[in-house]
Amino acid sequence: MALLMAMTASTALVACGDDDDDDINNGIDSRIVGTWNSTVSEGWDYEDGALADHWLDLNATTTRNYEIVDGKETGKYFDEDHDAEWEEVTFKADGTFTATNEDNENLSGTYSTVSGKLIVKFGTDESTVDYEFKNNQLVLTSDVKGNDWREVEVSYYDKGAYAAKK
């Protein structure tokens, strides 16, 4: 979700990632090629340096929102239905990608990988997120900053088609 949320925001993102360039061929890390489905996504919003929002997407339809008071979590939370997120993304070896959400809406474009950065282009927009592989999962991290705000999101993807969509 981080990748595709960043795509739709068309914002450049910065953080650290896996620098293993052994599998890079023509700007494509071969390990990323294939279909990936989102499993869990967690994010934090900050305003003027204080925590303003913390959420955890538990599955395709439920988001857990944590209560924040005076910039700190209270330990309380509530679950709610959330809008369609980008649930499945397919990266092809030719440098193209397609993404589909639970409402079967599609997004497509091109991508490349450089030193742990995944660079995606769609239309006239370009975004960058960090990527790495942990325990057979693709992990995408975005860190978007403005003058007085910041949003950090970490999303986990399993390889294989999104079963609920089939």
Coordinates of N, CA, C and O in Angstrom, one line a residue:
M1 N 0.8 -1.2 0.0 CA 0.0 0.0 0.0 C 0.9 1.3 0.0 O 0.5 2.3 -0.6
A2 N 2.0 1.2 0.7 CA 2.9 2.3 0.7 C 3.2 2.8 -0.7 O 3.2 3.9 -1.1
L3 N 3.6 1.8 -1.5 CA 4.0 2.2 -2.9 C 2.9 2.9 -3.6 O 3.1 3.9 -4.2
L4 N 1.7 2.3 -3.6 CA 0.7 2.8 -4.4 C 0.0 4.0 -3.8 O -0.5 4.9 -4.5
M5 N 0.1 4.1 -2.5 CA -0.4 5.4 -1.8 C 0.5 6.5 -2.3 O 0.1 7.6 -2.6
A6 N 1.8 6.2 -2.3 CA 2.8 7.2 -2.7 C 2.6 7.6 -4.2 O 2.7 8.7 -4.6
M7 N 2.3 6.6 -5.0 CA 2.0 6.8 -6.4 C 0.9 7.8 -6.6 O 1.0 8.8 -7.4
T8 N -0.2 7.6 -5.9 CA -1.3 8.5 -6.1 C -1.1 9.9 -5.5 O -1.6 10.8 -6.0
A9 N -0.2 10.0 -4.6 CA 0.2 11.3 -4.0 C 1.3 12.0 -4.9 O 1.5 13.2 -4.8
S10 N 1.9 11.2 -5.7 CA 3.0 11.7 -6.6 C 4.0 12.5 -5.9 O 4.4 13.6 -6.3
T11 N 4.5 11.9 -4.8 CA 5.5 12.6 -3.9 C 6.8 11.8 -3.9 O 6.7 10.6 -3.7
A12 N 7.9 12.4 -3.9 CA 9.2 11.7 -3.7 C 9.3 11.4 -2.2 O 9.1 12.2 -1.4
L13 N 9.8 10.1 -2.0 CA 9.9 9.6 -0.6 C 11.3 9.2 -0.3 O 12.0 8.7 -1.2
V14 N 11.7 9.3 1.0 CA 13.1 9.0 1.3 C 13.2 8.2 2.6 O 12.5 8.4 3.5
A15 N 14.1 7.1 2.6 CA 14.4 6.3 3.8 C 15.5 5.4 3.4 O 16.1 5.6 2.3
C16 N 15.8 4.3 4.2 CA 16.8 3.4 3.8 C 16.3 2.1 3.3 O 15.2 1.7 3.6
G17 N 17.1 1.3 2.6 CA 16.6 0.0 2.0 C 17.8 -0.9 1.8 O 18.9 -0.7 2.2
D18 N 17.5 -2.0 1.1 CA 18.4 -3.1 0.9 C 19.3 -2.7 -0.3 O 18.8 -2.3 -1.4
D19 N 20.6 -2.7 -0.1 CA 21.6 -2.3 -1.1 C 22.2 -3.4 -1.9 O 23.2 -3.3 -2.6
D20 N 21.5 -4.6 -1.9 CA 22.0 -5.8 -2.6 C 21.8 -5.6 -4.1 O 20.6 -5.8 -4.6
D21 N 22.8 -5.2 -4.8 CA 22.7 -5.0 -6.3 C 23.0 -6.3 -7.1 O 23.0 -6.2 -8.3
D22 N 23.2 -7.4 -6.5 CA 23.6 -8.6 -7.2 C 22.5 -9.1 -8.1 O 22.8 -9.7 -9.1
D23 N 21.3 -8.8 -7.9 CA 20.2 -9.3 -8.7 C 19.7 -8.2 -9.6 O 18.6 -8.4 -10.2
I24 N 20.4 -7.1 -9.8 CA 19.9 -6.0 -10.7 C 20.3 -6.3 -12.1 O 21.4 -6.7 -12.4
N25 N 19.3 -6.2 -13.0 CA 19.6 -6.4 -14.4 C 18.8 -5.4 -15.2 O 17.6 -5.3 -15.1
N26 N 19.5 -4.5 -15.9 CA 18.9 -3.4 -16.6 C 18.0 -2.5 -15.8 O 16.9 -2.1 -16.2
G27 N 18.4 -2.2 -14.5 CA 17.6 -1.4 -13.7 C 16.5 -2.0 -13.0 O 15.6 -1.4 -12.4
I28 N 16.4 -3.4 -13.0 CA 15.3 -4.1 -12.4 C 15.9 -5.2 -11.5 O 16.7 -6.0 -11.9
D29 N 15.5 -5.1 -10.2 CA 15.9 -6.2 -9.2 C 15.0 -7.4 -9.5 O 13.8 -7.3 -9.4
S30 N 15.6 -8.5 -10.0 CA 14.8 -9.6 -10.4 C 14.0 -10.2 -9.3 O 12.9 -10.9 -9.5
R31 N 14.3 -9.9 -8.0 CA 13.6 -10.5 -6.9 C 12.2 -9.8 -6.8 O 11.3 -10.4 -6.2
I32 N 12.0 -8.6 -7.4 CA 10.7 -7.9 -7.3 C 9.7 -8.4 -8.3 O 8.5 -8.1 -8.2
V33 N 10.2 -9.0 -9.4 CA 9.4 -9.4 -10.5 C 8.4 -10.4 -10.0 O 8.7 -11.4 -9.4
G34 N 7.1 -10.2 -10.4 CA 6.0 -11.1 -10.0 C 4.8 -10.4 -9.5 O 4.8 -9.1 -9.4
T35 N 3.9 -11.1 -9.0 CA 2.7 -10.5 -8.4 C 2.7 -10.6 -6.9 O 3.1 -11.6 -6.3
W36 N 2.4 -9.4 -6.3 CA 2.5 -9.3 -4.8 C 1.2 -8.8 -4.3 O 0.5 -7.9 -4.9
N37 N 0.7 -9.3 -3.2 CA -0.5 -8.9 -2.6 C -0.3 -8.3 -1.2 O 0.6 -8.8 -0.4
S38 N -0.9 -7.2 -0.8 CA -0.7 -6.6 0.5 C -1.3 -7.4 1.6 O -2.3 -8.0 1.4
T39 N -0.5 -7.4 2.7 CA -1.0 -8.2 3.9 C -1.3 -7.3 5.0 O -2.4 -7.3 5.6
V40 N -0.3 -6.4 5.4 CA -0.5 -5.5 6.5 C 0.2 -4.2 6.2 O 1.2 -4.2 5.5
S41 N -0.4 -3.1 6.6 CA 0.2 -1.8 6.4 C 0.0 -1.0 7.7 O -1.1 -1.0 8.3
E42 N 1.1 -0.3 8.1 CA 1.0 0.5 9.3 C 1.5 1.9 9.0 O 2.5 2.0 8.3
G43 N 0.9 2.9 9.6 CA 1.3 4.3 9.3 C 1.1 5.2 10.5 O 0.4 5.0 11.4
W44 N 1.9 6.3 10.4 CA 1.9 7.3 11.4 C 1.9 8.7 10.8 O 2.7 8.9 9.8
D45 N 1.0 9.6 11.2 CA 1.0 11.0 10.8 C 1.5 11.9 11.9 O 1.1 11.7 13.1
Y46 N 2.3 12.9 11.6 CA 2.8 13.8 12.6 C 2.5 15.2 12.1 O 2.6 15.5 11.0
E47 N 2.1 16.1 13.1 CA 1.8 17.5 12.8 C 2.6 18.3 13.8 O 2.5 18.1 15.0
D48 N 3.4 19.2 13.3 CA 4.3 20.0 14.1 C 5.1 19.2 15.0 O 5.4 19.5 16.2
G49 N 5.6 18.0 14.6 CA 6.5 17.1 15.3 C 5.7 16.2 16.3 O 6.4 15.3 16.8
A50 N 4.5 16.4 16.5 CA 3.7 15.5 17.4 C 2.9 14.5 16.7 O 2.3 14.8 15.6
L51 N 2.8 13.3 17.3 CA 2.0 12.2 16.7 C 0.5 12.7 16.6 O 0.0 13.1 17.6
A52 N 0.0 12.6 15.4 CA -1.4 13.0 15.2 C -2.3 11.9 14.8 O -3.5 11.9 15.1
D53 N -1.8 10.8 14.2 CA -2.6 9.7 13.8 C -1.7 8.4 13.7 O -0.5 8.5 13.3
H54 N -2.2 7.3 14.1 CA -1.6 6.0 13.9 C -2.6 5.0 13.5 O -3.7 4.9 14.1
W55 N -2.4 4.3 12.4 CA -3.3 3.3 11.9 C -2.6 2.0 11.5 O -1.4 2.0 11.3
L56 N -3.4 1.0 11.5 CA -2.9 -0.4 11.1 C -4.0 -1.0 10.3 O -5.1 -1.2 10.7
D57 N -3.7 -1.2 9.0 CA -4.6 -1.9 8.1 C -4.4 -3.4 8.3 O -3.4 -4.0 8.0
L58 N -5.4 -4.0 9.0 CA -5.3 -5.4 9.4 C -5.6 -6.4 8.3 O -5.1 -7.5 8.3
N59 N -6.4 -6.0 7.3 CA -6.7 -6.8 6.2 C -7.3 -5.9 5.1 O -7.2 -4.7 5.2
A60 N -7.9 -6.5 4.1 CA -8.4 -5.8 2.9 C -9.5 -4.8 3.3 O -9.8 -3.9 2.5
T61 N -10.2 -5.0 4.4 CA -11.4 -4.1 4.7 C -11.4 -3.4 6.0 O -12.3 -2.7 6.3
T62 N -10.5 -3.7 6.9 CA -10.5 -3.2 8.2 C -9.2 -2.4 8.6 O -8.1 -2.8 8.4
T63 N -9.4 -1.2 9.1 CA -8.3 -0.3 9.6 C -8.5 -0.1 11.1 O -9.6 0.2 11.5
R64 N -7.4 -0.3 11.8 CA -7.5 -0.1 13.3 C -6.9 1.3 13.5 O -5.7 1.6 13.1
N65 N -7.6 2.2 14.1 CA -7.2 3.6 14.4 C -6.9 3.7 15.8 O -7.8 3.4 16.7
Y66 N -5.7 4.2 16.2 CA -5.3 4.3 17.6 C -5.7 5.7 18.1 O -5.4 6.7 17.3
E67 N -6.2 5.9 19.3 CA -6.5 7.2 19.8 C -5.3 7.9 20.2 O -4.4 7.4 20.9
I68 N -5.2 9.2 19.8 CA -4.1 10.1 20.1 C -4.6 11.2 20.9 O -5.5 11.9 20.5
V69 N -3.9 11.5 22.1 CA -4.3 12.7 22.9 C -3.0 13.4 23.2 O -2.0 12.8 23.7
D70 N -2.9 14.7 22.9 CA -1.7 15.5 23.2 C -0.4 14.8 22.6 O 0.6 14.8 23.2
G71 N -0.6 14.3 21.4 CA 0.6 13.7 20.7 C 1.0 12.4 21.2 O 2.1 11.9 20.8
K72 N 0.2 11.7 22.0 CA 0.6 10.4 22.5 C -0.6 9.4 22.4 O -1.7 9.8 22.5
E73 N -0.2 8.1 22.2 CA -1.3 7.1 22.1 C -1.8 6.8 23.5 O -1.1 6.8 24.5
T74 N -3.1 6.6 23.6 CA -3.8 6.3 24.9 C -3.9 4.8 25.2 O -4.2 4.4 26.3
G75 N -3.6 4.0 24.2 CA -3.8 2.6 24.3 C -5.2 2.1 23.8 O -5.4 0.9 23.7
K76 N -6.0 3.1 23.5 CA -7.4 2.7 23.0 C -7.4 2.8 21.5 O -6.5 3.5 20.9
Y77 N -8.2 2.0 20.9 CA -8.3 2.1 19.4 C -9.8 1.7 19.0 O -10.6 1.2 19.8
F78 N -10.1 1.9 17.7 CA -11.3 1.5 17.2 C -11.1 1.0 15.7 O -10.2 1.5 15.1
D79 N -11.9 0.0 15.4 CA -11.7 -0.5 14.0 C -12.8 0.0 13.1 O -13.9 0.3 13.6
E80 N -12.5 0.3 11.9 CA -13.5 0.8 10.9 C -13.2 0.2 9.5 O -12.1 -0.2 9.2
D81 N -14.3 0.2 8.7 CA -14.1 -0.2 7.3 C -13.3 0.9 6.6 O -13.4 2.1 7.0
H82 N -12.5 0.5 5.7 CA -11.7 1.6 4.9 C -12.0 1.5 3.5 O -12.5 0.5 3.0
D83 N -11.7 2.5 2.8 CA -11.8 2.6 1.3 C -10.9 1.6 0.7 O -9.9 1.2 1.3
A84 N -11.1 1.3 -0.6 CA -10.3 0.4 -1.3 C -8.9 0.9 -1.4 O -8.6 2.0 -1.7
E85 N -8.0 0.0 -1.1 CA -6.5 0.2 -1.2 C -6.0 -0.6 -2.3 O -6.7 -1.4 -2.9
W86 N -4.8 -0.3 -2.7 CA -4.2 -1.1 -3.8 C -3.7 -2.4 -3.2 O -2.8 -2.4 -2.4
E87 N -4.4 -3.4 -3.5 CA -4.2 -4.7 -2.8 C -3.2 -5.6 -3.6 O -2.6 -6.5 -3.0
E88 N -3.1 -5.5 -4.9 CA -2.2 -6.4 -5.7 C -1.4 -5.6 -6.7 O -2.0 -4.7 -7.3
V89 N -0.1 -5.9 -6.8 CA 0.7 -5.2 -7.8 C 1.5 -6.2 -8.5 O 2.0 -7.2 -7.8
T90 N 1.6 -6.1 -9.8 CA 2.5 -7.0 -10.6 C 3.6 -6.2 -11.2 O 3.3 -5.3 -12.0
F91 N 4.8 -6.6 -10.9 CA 6.0 -6.1 -11.5 C 6.5 -7.0 -12.6 O 6.8 -8.2 -12.3
K92 N 6.6 -6.6 -13.8 CA 7.1 -7.4 -14.9 C 8.6 -7.2 -15.2 O 9.1 -6.1 -14.9
A93 N 9.2 -8.2 -15.8 CA 10.6 -8.1 -16.0 C 11.0 -7.0 -17.0 O 12.1 -6.5 -17.1
D94 N 10.0 -6.5 -17.8 CA 10.3 -5.5 -18.8 C 10.2 -4.1 -18.2 O 10.3 -3.1 -19.0
G95 N 10.0 -4.0 -16.9 CA 10.0 -2.7 -16.2 C 8.6 -2.0 -16.2 O 8.5 -0.8 -15.9
T96 N 7.6 -2.8 -16.5 CA 6.2 -2.2 -16.3 C 5.5 -2.8 -15.1 O 5.9 -3.9 -14.6
F97 N 4.5 -2.1 -14.6 CA 3.8 -2.7 -13.5 C 2.3 -2.4 -13.7 O 1.9 -1.5 -14.4
T98 N 1.4 -3.2 -13.0 CA 0.0 -2.9 -12.9 C -0.4 -3.1 -11.4 O 0.2 -4.0 -10.7
A99 N -1.3 -2.3 -11.0 CA -1.8 -2.5 -9.6 C -3.3 -2.5 -9.7 O -4.0 -1.8 -10.5
T100 N -3.9 -3.3 -8.8 CA -5.4 -3.4 -8.8 C -5.9 -3.3 -7.3 O -5.2 -3.9 -6.4
N101 N -6.9 -2.6 -7.1 CA -7.5 -2.5 -5.7 C -8.7 -3.5 -5.6 O -9.1 -4.1 -6.5
E102 N -9.2 -3.5 -4.4 CA -10.3 -4.5 -4.1 C -11.6 -4.1 -4.9 O -12.5 -4.9 -5.1
D103 N -11.7 -2.9 -5.5 CA -12.8 -2.5 -6.4 C -12.5 -2.8 -7.8 O -13.2 -2.3 -8.7
N104 N -11.4 -3.5 -8.1 CA -10.9 -3.8 -9.4 C -10.5 -2.5 -10.3 O -10.6 -2.5 -11.5
E105 N -10.2 -1.4 -9.6 CA -9.6 -0.3 -10.3 C -8.2 -0.5 -10.5 O -7.5 -1.2 -9.7
N106 N -7.7 0.0 -11.7 CA -6.3 -0.3 -12.1 C -5.4 0.9 -12.2 O -5.9 2.0 -12.5
L107 N -4.2 0.7 -12.0 CA -3.1 1.8 -12.2 C -2.0 1.1 -12.8 O -1.6 -0.1 -12.5
S108 N -1.3 1.7 -13.8 CA -0.2 1.1 -14.5 C 0.8 2.1 -14.8 O 0.6 3.3 -14.9
G109 N 2.1 1.6 -15.1 CA 3.1 2.5 -15.4 C 4.4 1.7 -15.6 O 4.4 0.5 -15.8
T110 N 5.6 2.4 -15.3 CA 6.9 1.7 -15.4 C 7.6 1.9 -14.1 O 7.2 2.7 -13.2
Y111 N 8.6 1.1 -13.9 CA 9.4 1.1 -12.6 C 10.8 0.7 -12.9 O 11.2 0.1 -13.9
S112 N 11.7 1.1 -11.9 CA 13.1 0.6 -11.9 C 13.5 0.6 -10.4 O 12.8 1.1 -9.6
T113 N 14.6 -0.1 -10.2 CA 15.2 -0.2 -8.9 C 16.6 0.3 -8.8 O 17.4 0.0 -9.8
V114 N 17.0 1.0 -7.8 CA 18.3 1.5 -7.6 C 18.7 1.5 -6.2 O 18.0 2.2 -5.4
S115 N 19.6 0.7 -5.7 CA 20.1 0.7 -4.4 C 19.0 0.8 -3.3 O 19.0 1.6 -2.4
G116 N 18.1 -0.2 -3.4 CA 17.0 -0.2 -2.4 C 15.9 0.7 -2.6 O 15.0 0.9 -1.7
K117 N 15.9 1.5 -3.7 CA 14.8 2.4 -4.0 C 14.0 1.8 -5.1 O 14.6 1.4 -6.1
L118 N 12.7 1.9 -5.0 CA 11.8 1.5 -6.1 C 11.2 2.8 -6.6 O 10.6 3.6 -5.9
I119 N 11.5 3.0 -7.9 CA 11.1 4.3 -8.6 C 9.9 3.9 -9.5 O 10.1 3.1 -10.4
V120 N 8.8 4.5 -9.3 CA 7.6 4.2 -10.2 C 7.2 5.4 -10.9 O 7.3 6.5 -10.4
K121 N 6.8 5.2 -12.2 CA 6.3 6.3 -13.0 C 5.0 5.9 -13.6 O 4.8 4.8 -14.1
F122 N 4.0 6.8 -13.6 CA 2.7 6.6 -14.1 C 2.2 8.0 -14.6 O 2.2 8.9 -13.9
G123 N 1.9 8.0 -15.9 CA 1.6 9.3 -16.5 C 2.8 10.2 -16.4 O 3.9 9.9 -16.8
T124 N 2.6 11.4 -15.9 CA 3.6 12.4 -15.8 C 4.2 12.4 -14.3 O 5.1 13.2 -14.0
D125 N 3.7 11.5 -13.5 CA 4.1 11.5 -12.1 C 5.2 10.4 -11.8 O 5.3 9.4 -12.5
E126 N 6.0 10.7 -10.8 CA 7.1 9.8 -10.4 C 7.2 9.8 -8.9 O 7.1 10.8 -8.3
S127 N 7.3 8.6 -8.3 CA 7.5 8.5 -6.9 C 8.5 7.4 -6.6 O 8.8 6.5 -7.4
T128 N 9.1 7.6 -5.4 CA 10.2 6.7 -4.9 C 9.8 6.2 -3.5 O 9.5 7.0 -2.7
V129 N 9.9 4.9 -3.3 CA 9.8 4.3 -2.0 C 11.0 3.4 -1.8 O 11.6 2.9 -2.7
D130 N 11.3 3.1 -0.5 CA 12.3 2.1 -0.2 C 11.7 0.8 -0.2 O 10.6 0.6 0.1
Y131 N 12.5 -0.2 -0.6 CA 12.1 -1.6 -0.6 C 13.2 -2.5 -0.1 O 14.4 -2.2 -0.2
E132 N 12.7 -3.6 0.5 CA 13.6 -4.6 1.0 C 12.8 -5.9 1.1 O 11.6 -5.9 1.0
F133 N 13.5 -7.0 1.2 CA 12.9 -8.3 1.3 C 13.2 -8.9 2.7 O 14.4 -8.9 3.1
K134 N 12.1 -9.2 3.5 CA 12.3 -9.8 4.8 C 11.3 -11.0 4.9 O 10.1 -10.9 4.6
N135 N 11.9 -12.1 5.3 CA 11.1 -13.4 5.5 C 10.2 -13.6 4.3 O 9.0 -13.8 4.4
N136 N 10.7 -13.6 3.1 CA 10.0 -13.8 1.8 C 8.9 -12.8 1.6 O 8.0 -13.1 0.8
Q137 N 8.9 -11.7 2.2 CA 7.9 -10.6 1.9 C 8.7 -9.4 1.3 O 9.8 -9.1 1.6
L138 N 7.9 -8.7 0.5 CA 8.4 -7.4 0.0 C 7.9 -6.3 1.0 O 6.7 -6.3 1.3
V139 N 8.8 -5.5 1.5 CA 8.5 -4.5 2.5 C 8.8 -3.1 1.8 O 9.9 -2.9 1.4
L140 N 7.7 -2.3 1.8 CA 7.8 -1.0 1.2 C 7.7 0.1 2.3 O 6.8 0.0 3.1
T141 N 8.6 1.0 2.3 CA 8.6 2.1 3.4 C 8.6 3.4 2.7 O 9.4 3.7 1.8
S142 N 7.6 4.2 3.1 CA 7.5 5.6 2.6 C 7.6 6.6 3.8 O 7.2 6.3 4.9
D143 N 8.3 7.7 3.5 CA 8.4 8.7 4.5 C 8.3 10.1 3.8 O 9.2 10.5 3.2
V144 N 7.1 10.6 3.9 CA 6.7 11.9 3.2 C 6.7 13.0 4.2 O 6.1 12.9 5.2
K145 N 7.4 14.1 3.8 CA 7.5 15.2 4.7 C 7.1 16.5 4.1 O 7.4 16.8 2.9
G146 N 6.4 17.4 4.8 CA 6.0 18.7 4.4 C 6.6 19.7 5.4 O 7.5 19.3 6.2
N147 N 6.2 20.9 5.3 CA 6.8 22.0 6.2 C 6.5 21.7 7.6 O 7.4 21.9 8.5
D148 N 5.3 21.3 8.0 CA 4.9 21.1 9.4 C 4.2 19.7 9.6 O 3.5 19.5 10.6
W149 N 4.4 18.8 8.7 CA 3.8 17.5 8.8 C 4.7 16.4 8.2 O 5.7 16.7 7.5
R150 N 4.4 15.2 8.6 CA 5.2 14.0 8.1 C 4.2 12.8 8.2 O 3.4 12.6 9.1
E151 N 4.4 11.9 7.2 CA 3.6 10.7 7.1 C 4.6 9.5 6.8 O 5.4 9.6 5.9
V152 N 4.6 8.5 7.7 CA 5.5 7.3 7.5 C 4.5 6.1 7.4 O 3.6 6.0 8.1
E153 N 4.8 5.3 6.4 CA 4.0 4.1 6.2 C 4.9 2.9 5.8 O 5.8 3.1 5.0
V154 N 4.7 1.8 6.4 CA 5.4 0.5 6.1 C 4.3 -0.5 5.7 O 3.4 -0.7 6.4
S155 N 4.5 -1.1 4.5 CA 3.6 -2.1 4.0 C 4.3 -3.4 3.7 O 5.4 -3.4 3.2
Y156 N 3.6 -4.5 3.9 CA 4.2 -5.8 3.7 C 3.3 -6.5 2.6 O 2.1 -6.4 2.6
Y157 N 4.0 -7.1 1.6 CA 3.4 -7.8 0.5 C 3.9 -9.3 0.4 O 5.1 -9.5 0.6
D158 N 3.0 -10.2 0.2 CA 3.3 -11.6 0.0 C 3.3 -11.8 -1.5 O 2.5 -11.2 -2.2
K159 N 4.2 -12.7 -2.0 CA 4.2 -13.0 -3.4 C 3.0 -14.0 -3.7 O 2.8 -14.9 -3.0
G160 N 2.4 -13.7 -4.9 CA 1.2 -14.5 -5.3 C 0.0 -13.7 -5.5 O -0.1 -12.6 -4.9
A161 N -0.9 -14.2 -6.2 CA -2.2 -13.5 -6.5 C -3.0 -13.3 -5.3 O -3.0 -14.1 -4.4
Y162 N -3.8 -12.2 -5.2 CA -4.6 -11.9 -4.1 C -5.8 -12.8 -4.2 O -6.7 -12.7 -5.0
A163 N -5.9 -13.7 -3.2 CA -6.9 -14.8 -3.3 C -8.3 -14.3 -3.2 O -9.2 -14.9 -3.9
A164 N -8.6 -13.3 -2.4 CA -10.0 -12.8 -2.3 C -10.5 -12.2 -3.6 O -11.8 -12.2 -3.7
K165 N -9.7 -11.8 -4.5 CA -10.1 -11.2 -5.7 C -10.5 -12.3 -6.8 O -11.2 -12.0 -7.7
K166 N -10.0 -13.5 -6.6 CA -10.1 -14.6 -7.6 C -11.6 -15.1 -7.6 O -12.2 -15.1 -6.7

